[in-house]
mmCIF file of N, CA and C in Angstrom:
data_model
loop_
_atom_site.group_PDB
_atom_site.id
_atom_site.type_symbol
_atom_site.label_atom_id
_atom_site.label_comp_id
_atom_site.label_asym_id
_atom_site.label_seq_id
_atom_site.Cartn_x
_atom_site.Cartn_y
_atom_site.Cartn_z
ATOM 1 N N ARG V 1 -36.211 24.398 -27.274
ATOM 2 C CA ARG V 1 -34.762 24.161 -27.178
ATOM 3 C C ARG V 1 -34.132 25.142 -26.191
ATOM 4 N N ARG V 2 -34.464 26.406 -26.322
ATOM 5 C CA ARG V 2 -33.886 27.433 -25.442
ATOM 6 C C ARG V 2 -34.317 27.207 -23.997
ATOM 7 N N HIS V 3 -35.576 26.840 -23.811
ATOM 8 C CA HIS V 3 -36.087 26.581 -22.462
ATOM 9 C C HIS V 3 -35.331 25.413 -21.815
ATOM 10 N N GLU V 4 -35.046 24.397 -22.613
ATOM 11 C CA GLU V 4 -34.303 23.236 -22.111
ATOM 12 C C GLU V 4 -32.877 23.632 -21.716
ATOM 13 N N THR V 5 -32.256 24.493 -22.495
ATOM 14 C CA THR V 5 -30.904 24.950 -22.200
ATOM 15 C C THR V 5 -30.874 25.758 -20.909
ATOM 16 N N VAL V 6 -31.843 26.632 -20.741
ATOM 17 C CA VAL V 6 -31.913 27.442 -19.517
ATOM 18 C C VAL V 6 -32.121 26.547 -18.306
ATOM 19 N N ARG V 7 -32.975 25.559 -18.434
ATOM 20 C CA ARG V 7 -33.216 24.623 -17.328
ATOM 21 C C ARG V 7 -31.942 23.843 -17.006
ATOM 22 N N ASN V 8 -31.244 23.423 -18.045
ATOM 23 C CA ASN V 8 -29.999 22.691 -17.866
ATOM 24 C C ASN V 8 -28.950 23.562 -17.163
ATOM 25 N N LEU V 9 -28.859 24.817 -17.569
ATOM 26 C CA LEU V 9 -27.921 25.740 -16.924
ATOM 27 C C LEU V 9 -28.253 25.934 -15.451
ATOM 28 N N ARG V 10 -29.520 26.111 -15.160
ATOM 29 C CA ARG V 10 -29.923 26.287 -13.753
ATOM 30 C C ARG V 10 -29.570 25.058 -12.928
ATOM 31 N N ASN V 11 -29.807 23.874 -13.479
ATOM 32 C CA ASN V 11 -29.469 22.646 -12.755
ATOM 33 C C ASN V 11 -27.970 22.537 -12.505
ATOM 34 N N LEU V 12 -27.177 22.868 -13.517
ATOM 35 C CA LEU V 12 -25.725 22.816 -13.358
ATOM 36 C C LEU V 12 -25.228 23.833 -12.330
ATOM 37 N N GLU V 13 -25.803 25.033 -12.371
ATOM 38 C CA GLU V 13 -25.406 26.062 -11.404
ATOM 39 C C GLU V 13 -25.792 25.671 -9.989
ATOM 40 N N GLU V 14 -26.967 25.081 -9.824
ATOM 41 C CA GLU V 14 -27.388 24.622 -8.498
ATOM 42 C C GLU V 14 -26.478 23.514 -7.990
ATOM 43 N N GLU V 15 -26.123 22.596 -8.880
ATOM 44 C CA GLU V 15 -25.215 21.515 -8.504
ATOM 45 C C GLU V 15 -23.854 22.069 -8.087
ATOM 46 N N ARG V 16 -23.364 23.033 -8.850
ATOM 47 C CA ARG V 16 -22.067 23.646 -8.533
ATOM 48 C C ARG V 16 -22.098 24.326 -7.163
ATOM 49 N N GLU V 17 -23.125 25.107 -6.906
ATOM 50 C CA GLU V 17 -23.219 25.809 -5.625
ATOM 51 C C GLU V 17 -23.375 24.836 -4.457
ATOM 52 N N SER V 18 -24.165 23.802 -4.665
ATOM 53 C CA SER V 18 -24.348 22.789 -3.622
ATOM 54 C C SER V 18 -23.026 22.097 -3.302
ATOM 55 N N ARG V 19 -22.279 21.738 -4.325
ATOM 56 C CA ARG V 19 -20.962 21.097 -4.132
ATOM 57 C C ARG V 19 -20.004 22.043 -3.423
ATOM 58 N N ARG V 20 -20.022 23.309 -3.794
ATOM 59 C CA ARG V 20 -19.126 24.282 -3.157
ATOM 60 C C ARG V 20 -19.421 24.420 -1.665
ATOM 61 N N ARG V 21 -20.699 24.485 -1.324
ATOM 62 C CA ARG V 21 -21.063 24.612 0.097
ATOM 63 C C ARG V 21 -20.610 23.387 0.883
ATOM 64 N N ARG V 22 -20.919 22.200 0.349
ATOM 65 C CA ARG V 22 -20.528 20.965 1.044
ATOM 66 C C ARG V 22 -19.017 20.851 1.163
ATOM 67 N N THR V 23 -18.332 21.145 0.069
ATOM 68 C CA THR V 23 -16.879 21.014 0.054
ATOM 69 C C THR V 23 -16.227 21.984 1.024
ATOM 70 N N SER V 24 -16.667 23.222 1.041
ATOM 71 C CA SER V 24 -16.037 24.203 1.928
ATOM 72 C C SER V 24 -16.277 23.865 3.393
ATOM 73 N N THR V 25 -17.462 23.383 3.716
ATOM 74 C CA THR V 25 -17.748 22.995 5.093
ATOM 75 C C THR V 25 -16.896 21.801 5.508
ATOM 76 N N CYS V 26 -16.854 20.794 4.663
ATOM 77 C CA CYS V 26 -16.056 19.600 4.970
ATOM 78 C C CYS V 26 -14.568 19.930 5.040
ATOM 79 N N ALA V 27 -14.100 20.773 4.136
ATOM 80 C CA ALA V 27 -12.681 21.148 4.132
ATOM 81 C C ALA V 27 -12.322 21.902 5.405
ATOM 82 N N LEU V 28 -13.185 22.774 5.853
ATOM 83 C CA LEU V 28 -12.930 23.519 7.085
ATOM 84 C C LEU V 28 -12.823 22.575 8.278
ATOM 85 N N ILE V 29 -13.730 21.630 8.364
ATOM 86 C CA ILE V 29 -13.695 20.645 9.453
ATOM 87 C C ILE V 29 -12.427 19.793 9.353
ATOM 88 N N ALA V 30 -12.076 19.361 8.148
ATOM 89 C CA ALA V 30 -10.877 18.534 7.952
ATOM 90 C C ALA V 30 -9.612 19.293 8.329
ATOM 91 N N VAL V 31 -9.519 20.551 7.940
ATOM 92 C CA VAL V 31 -8.332 21.352 8.269
ATOM 93 C C VAL V 31 -8.211 21.531 9.782
ATOM 94 N N PHE V 32 -9.301 21.801 10.441
ATOM 95 C CA PHE V 32 -9.272 21.940 11.899
ATOM 96 C C PHE V 32 -8.803 20.638 12.554
ATOM 97 N N PHE V 33 -9.381 19.520 12.117
ATOM 98 C CA PHE V 33 -9.002 18.220 12.656
ATOM 99 C C PHE V 33 -7.522 17.924 12.396
ATOM 100 N N LEU V 34 -7.067 18.165 11.165
ATOM 101 C CA LEU V 34 -5.666 17.900 10.827
ATOM 102 C C LEU V 34 -4.712 18.791 11.610
ATOM 103 N N PHE V 35 -5.092 20.032 11.806
ATOM 104 C CA PHE V 35 -4.265 20.939 12.601
ATOM 105 C C PHE V 35 -4.064 20.398 14.012
ATOM 106 N N ARG V 36 -5.170 19.983 14.617
ATOM 107 C CA ARG V 36 -5.089 19.404 15.972
ATOM 108 C C ARG V 36 -4.274 18.115 15.975
ATOM 109 N N LEU V 37 -4.464 17.296 14.949
ATOM 110 C CA LEU V 37 -3.731 16.041 14.856
ATOM 111 C C LEU V 37 -2.231 16.292 14.721
ATOM 112 N N TRP V 38 -1.846 17.235 13.870
ATOM 113 C CA TRP V 38 -0.432 17.559 13.707
ATOM 114 C C TRP V 38 0.160 18.123 14.988
ATOM 115 N N LEU V 39 -0.578 18.989 15.667
ATOM 116 C CA LEU V 39 -0.078 19.521 16.942
ATOM 117 C C LEU V 39 0.167 18.397 17.943
ATOM 118 N N GLU V 40 -0.786 17.497 18.047
ATOM 119 C CA GLU V 40 -0.656 16.366 18.970
ATOM 120 C C GLU V 40 0.499 15.456 18.564
ATOM 121 N N ALA V 41 0.623 15.181 17.277
ATOM 122 C CA ALA V 41 1.684 14.292 16.788
ATOM 123 C C ALA V 41 3.063 14.899 17.032
ATOM 124 N N LEU V 42 3.198 16.181 16.773
ATOM 125 C CA LEU V 42 4.492 16.836 16.976
ATOM 126 C C LEU V 42 4.824 16.992 18.457
ATOM 127 N N ALA V 43 3.824 17.290 19.264
ATOM 128 C CA ALA V 43 4.057 17.465 20.699
ATOM 129 C C ALA V 43 4.444 16.143 21.370
ATOM 130 N N SER V 44 3.859 15.056 20.917
ATOM 131 C CA SER V 44 4.124 13.760 21.543
ATOM 132 C C SER V 44 5.290 13.011 20.895
ATOM 133 N N SER V 45 5.726 13.477 19.737
ATOM 134 C CA SER V 45 6.795 12.801 18.971
ATOM 135 C C SER V 45 6.475 11.328 18.717
ATOM 136 N N ASP V 46 5.211 11.046 18.556
ATOM 137 C CA ASP V 46 4.752 9.680 18.290
ATOM 138 C C ASP V 46 4.832 9.428 16.784
ATOM 139 N N SER V 47 5.700 8.496 16.375
ATOM 140 C CA SER V 47 5.907 8.262 14.951
ATOM 141 C C SER V 47 4.663 7.702 14.263
ATOM 142 N N SER V 48 3.903 6.875 14.946
ATOM 143 C CA SER V 48 2.689 6.339 14.320
ATOM 144 C C SER V 48 1.635 7.438 14.143
ATOM 145 N N LEU V 49 1.551 8.343 15.090
ATOM 146 C CA LEU V 49 0.619 9.464 14.971
ATOM 147 C C LEU V 49 1.071 10.418 13.857
ATOM 148 N N LEU V 50 2.385 10.609 13.717
ATOM 149 C CA LEU V 50 2.910 11.419 12.621
ATOM 150 C C LEU V 50 2.567 10.787 11.271
ATOM 151 N N LEU V 51 2.682 9.469 11.201
ATOM 152 C CA LEU V 51 2.344 8.769 9.961
ATOM 153 C C LEU V 51 0.862 8.925 9.628
ATOM 154 N N VAL V 52 0.019 8.772 10.624
ATOM 155 C CA VAL V 52 -1.429 8.941 10.419
ATOM 156 C C VAL V 52 -1.727 10.375 9.964
ATOM 157 N N ALA V 53 -1.095 11.352 10.599
ATOM 158 C CA ALA V 53 -1.307 12.754 10.222
ATOM 159 C C ALA V 53 -0.871 12.986 8.782
ATOM 160 N N PHE V 54 0.265 12.422 8.412
ATOM 161 C CA PHE V 54 0.754 12.575 7.047
ATOM 162 C C PHE V 54 -0.199 11.930 6.041
ATOM 163 N N LEU V 55 -0.636 10.713 6.335
ATOM 164 C CA LEU V 55 -1.547 10.015 5.419
ATOM 165 C C LEU V 55 -2.881 10.747 5.279
ATOM 166 N N LEU V 56 -3.437 11.200 6.384
ATOM 167 C CA LEU V 56 -4.714 11.925 6.323
ATOM 168 C C LEU V 56 -4.571 13.264 5.606
ATOM 169 N N THR V 57 -3.436 13.915 5.807
ATOM 170 C CA THR V 57 -3.196 15.179 5.110
ATOM 171 C C THR V 57 -3.092 14.935 3.604
ATOM 172 N N SER V 58 -2.383 13.879 3.217
ATOM 173 C CA SER V 58 -2.266 13.531 1.795
ATOM 174 C C SER V 58 -3.623 13.197 1.197
ATOM 175 N N TRP V 59 -4.420 12.419 1.921
ATOM 176 C CA TRP V 59 -5.750 12.055 1.442
ATOM 177 C C TRP V 59 -6.633 13.299 1.298
ATOM 178 N N THR V 60 -6.567 14.187 2.287
ATOM 179 C CA THR V 60 -7.377 15.410 2.247
ATOM 180 C C THR V 60 -6.975 16.282 1.067
ATOM 181 N N PHE V 61 -5.665 16.403 0.832
ATOM 182 C CA PHE V 61 -5.189 17.186 -0.303
ATOM 183 C C PHE V 61 -5.719 16.608 -1.611
ATOM 184 N N ARG V 62 -5.675 15.297 -1.746
ATOM 185 C CA ARG V 62 -6.175 14.643 -2.971
ATOM 186 C C ARG V 62 -7.684 14.843 -3.121
ATOM 187 N N TRP V 63 -8.401 14.773 -2.014
ATOM 188 C CA TRP V 63 -9.845 14.980 -2.026
ATOM 189 C C TRP V 63 -10.189 16.398 -2.504
ATOM 190 N N VAL V 64 -9.442 17.388 -2.004
ATOM 191 C CA VAL V 64 -9.666 18.774 -2.417
ATOM 192 C C VAL V 64 -9.373 18.924 -3.909
ATOM 193 N N GLN V 65 -8.277 18.317 -4.384
ATOM 194 C CA GLN V 65 -7.937 18.374 -5.801
ATOM 195 C C GLN V 65 -9.035 17.753 -6.665
ATOM 196 N N THR V 66 -9.547 16.606 -6.242
ATOM 197 C CA THR V 66 -10.617 15.934 -6.992
ATOM 198 C C THR V 66 -11.865 16.811 -7.063
ATOM 199 N N ASN V 67 -12.195 17.458 -5.958
ATOM 200 C CA ASN V 67 -13.363 18.347 -5.949
ATOM 201 C C ASN V 67 -13.152 19.544 -6.864
ATOM 202 N N ARG V 68 -11.950 20.077 -6.890
ATOM 203 C CA ARG V 68 -11.662 21.198 -7.796
ATOM 204 C C ARG V 68 -11.814 20.771 -9.251
ATOM 205 N N GLU V 69 -11.325 19.587 -9.571
ATOM 206 C CA GLU V 69 -11.458 19.087 -10.941
ATOM 207 C C GLU V 69 -12.921 18.920 -11.329
ATOM 208 N N THR V 70 -13.723 18.405 -10.392
ATOM 209 C CA THR V 70 -15.154 18.240 -10.658
ATOM 210 C C THR V 70 -15.820 19.588 -10.861
ATOM 211 N N GLU V 71 -15.449 20.565 -10.044
ATOM 212 C CA GLU V 71 -15.997 21.910 -10.203
ATOM 213 C C GLU V 71 -15.639 22.493 -11.561
ATOM 214 N N GLU V 72 -14.401 22.273 -11.986
ATOM 215 C CA GLU V 72 -13.972 22.767 -13.294
ATOM 216 C C GLU V 72 -14.768 22.102 -14.418
ATOM 217 N N GLU V 73 -15.082 20.826 -14.269
ATOM 218 C CA GLU V 73 -15.904 20.132 -15.266
ATOM 219 C C GLU V 73 -17.302 20.731 -15.327
ATOM 220 N N ILE V 74 -17.871 21.033 -14.174
ATOM 221 C CA ILE V 74 -19.199 21.648 -14.133
ATOM 222 C C ILE V 74 -19.146 23.031 -14.772
ATOM 223 N N ASP V 75 -18.100 23.812 -14.449
ATOM 224 C CA ASP V 75 -17.955 25.141 -15.053
ATOM 225 C C ASP V 75 -17.830 25.039 -16.570
ATOM 226 N N ARG V 76 -17.090 24.029 -17.038
ATOM 227 C CA ARG V 76 -16.932 23.821 -18.477
ATOM 228 C C ARG V 76 -18.278 23.478 -19.119
ATOM 229 N N ALA V 77 -19.053 22.635 -18.440
ATOM 230 C CA ALA V 77 -20.373 22.261 -18.974
ATOM 231 C C ALA V 77 -21.296 23.476 -19.047
ATOM 232 N N ILE V 78 -21.228 24.325 -18.043
ATOM 233 C CA ILE V 78 -22.040 25.553 -18.051
ATOM 234 C C ILE V 78 -21.614 26.439 -19.216
ATOM 235 N N HIS V 79 -20.309 26.607 -19.371
ATOM 236 C CA HIS V 79 -19.793 27.444 -20.458
ATOM 237 C C HIS V 79 -20.208 26.895 -21.823
ATOM 238 N N GLU V 80 -20.130 25.577 -21.991
ATOM 239 C CA GLU V 80 -20.534 24.962 -23.267
ATOM 240 C C GLU V 80 -22.022 25.162 -23.519
ATOM 241 N N SER V 81 -22.829 25.046 -22.477
ATOM 242 C CA SER V 81 -24.274 25.248 -22.641
ATOM 243 C C SER V 81 -24.582 26.682 -23.057
ATOM 244 N N ILE V 82 -23.854 27.620 -22.484
ATOM 245 C CA ILE V 82 -24.044 29.034 -22.847
ATOM 246 C C ILE V 82 -23.663 29.252 -24.307
ATOM 247 N N GLN V 83 -22.541 28.661 -24.711
ATOM 248 C CA GLN V 83 -22.113 28.818 -26.107
ATOM 249 C C GLN V 83 -23.118 28.206 -27.067
ATOM 250 N N ARG V 84 -23.646 27.032 -26.736
ATOM 251 C CA ARG V 84 -24.656 26.398 -27.604
ATOM 252 C C ARG V 84 -25.908 27.243 -27.685
ATOM 253 N N ALA V 85 -26.301 27.839 -26.560
ATOM 254 C CA ALA V 85 -27.503 28.681 -26.551
ATOM 255 C C ALA V 85 -27.283 29.926 -27.400
ATOM 256 N N ASP V 86 -26.076 30.474 -27.354
ATOM 257 C CA ASP V 86 -25.779 31.664 -28.158
ATOM 258 C C ASP V 86 -25.771 31.348 -29.651
ATOM 259 N N GLU V 87 -25.354 30.115 -29.996
ATOM 260 C CA GLU V 87 -25.312 29.735 -31.407
ATOM 261 C C GLU V 87 -26.707 29.510 -31.990
ATOM 262 N N ASP V 88 -27.645 29.097 -31.117
ATOM 263 C CA ASP V 88 -29.016 28.820 -31.583
ATOM 264 C C ASP V 88 -29.805 30.058 -31.876
#
């Protein structure tokens, strides 16, 4: 039982770290792209480009929020596994 819990914890921790690496890399690329898009949209005063920048920024914000929620779920699962292991 204890061996299974330790294995489960390691898998959850690996999943969490893998998600963090992917998310931070993608977020950095998205922020750079959005920054350039906003600069271009504001410099050109193109309303359609401003709309696209706004929509992509909103989508990116929601994506980051969803990833944070998933990370919190993984952290909760790790914490629960630790508590169960301590009770055994």
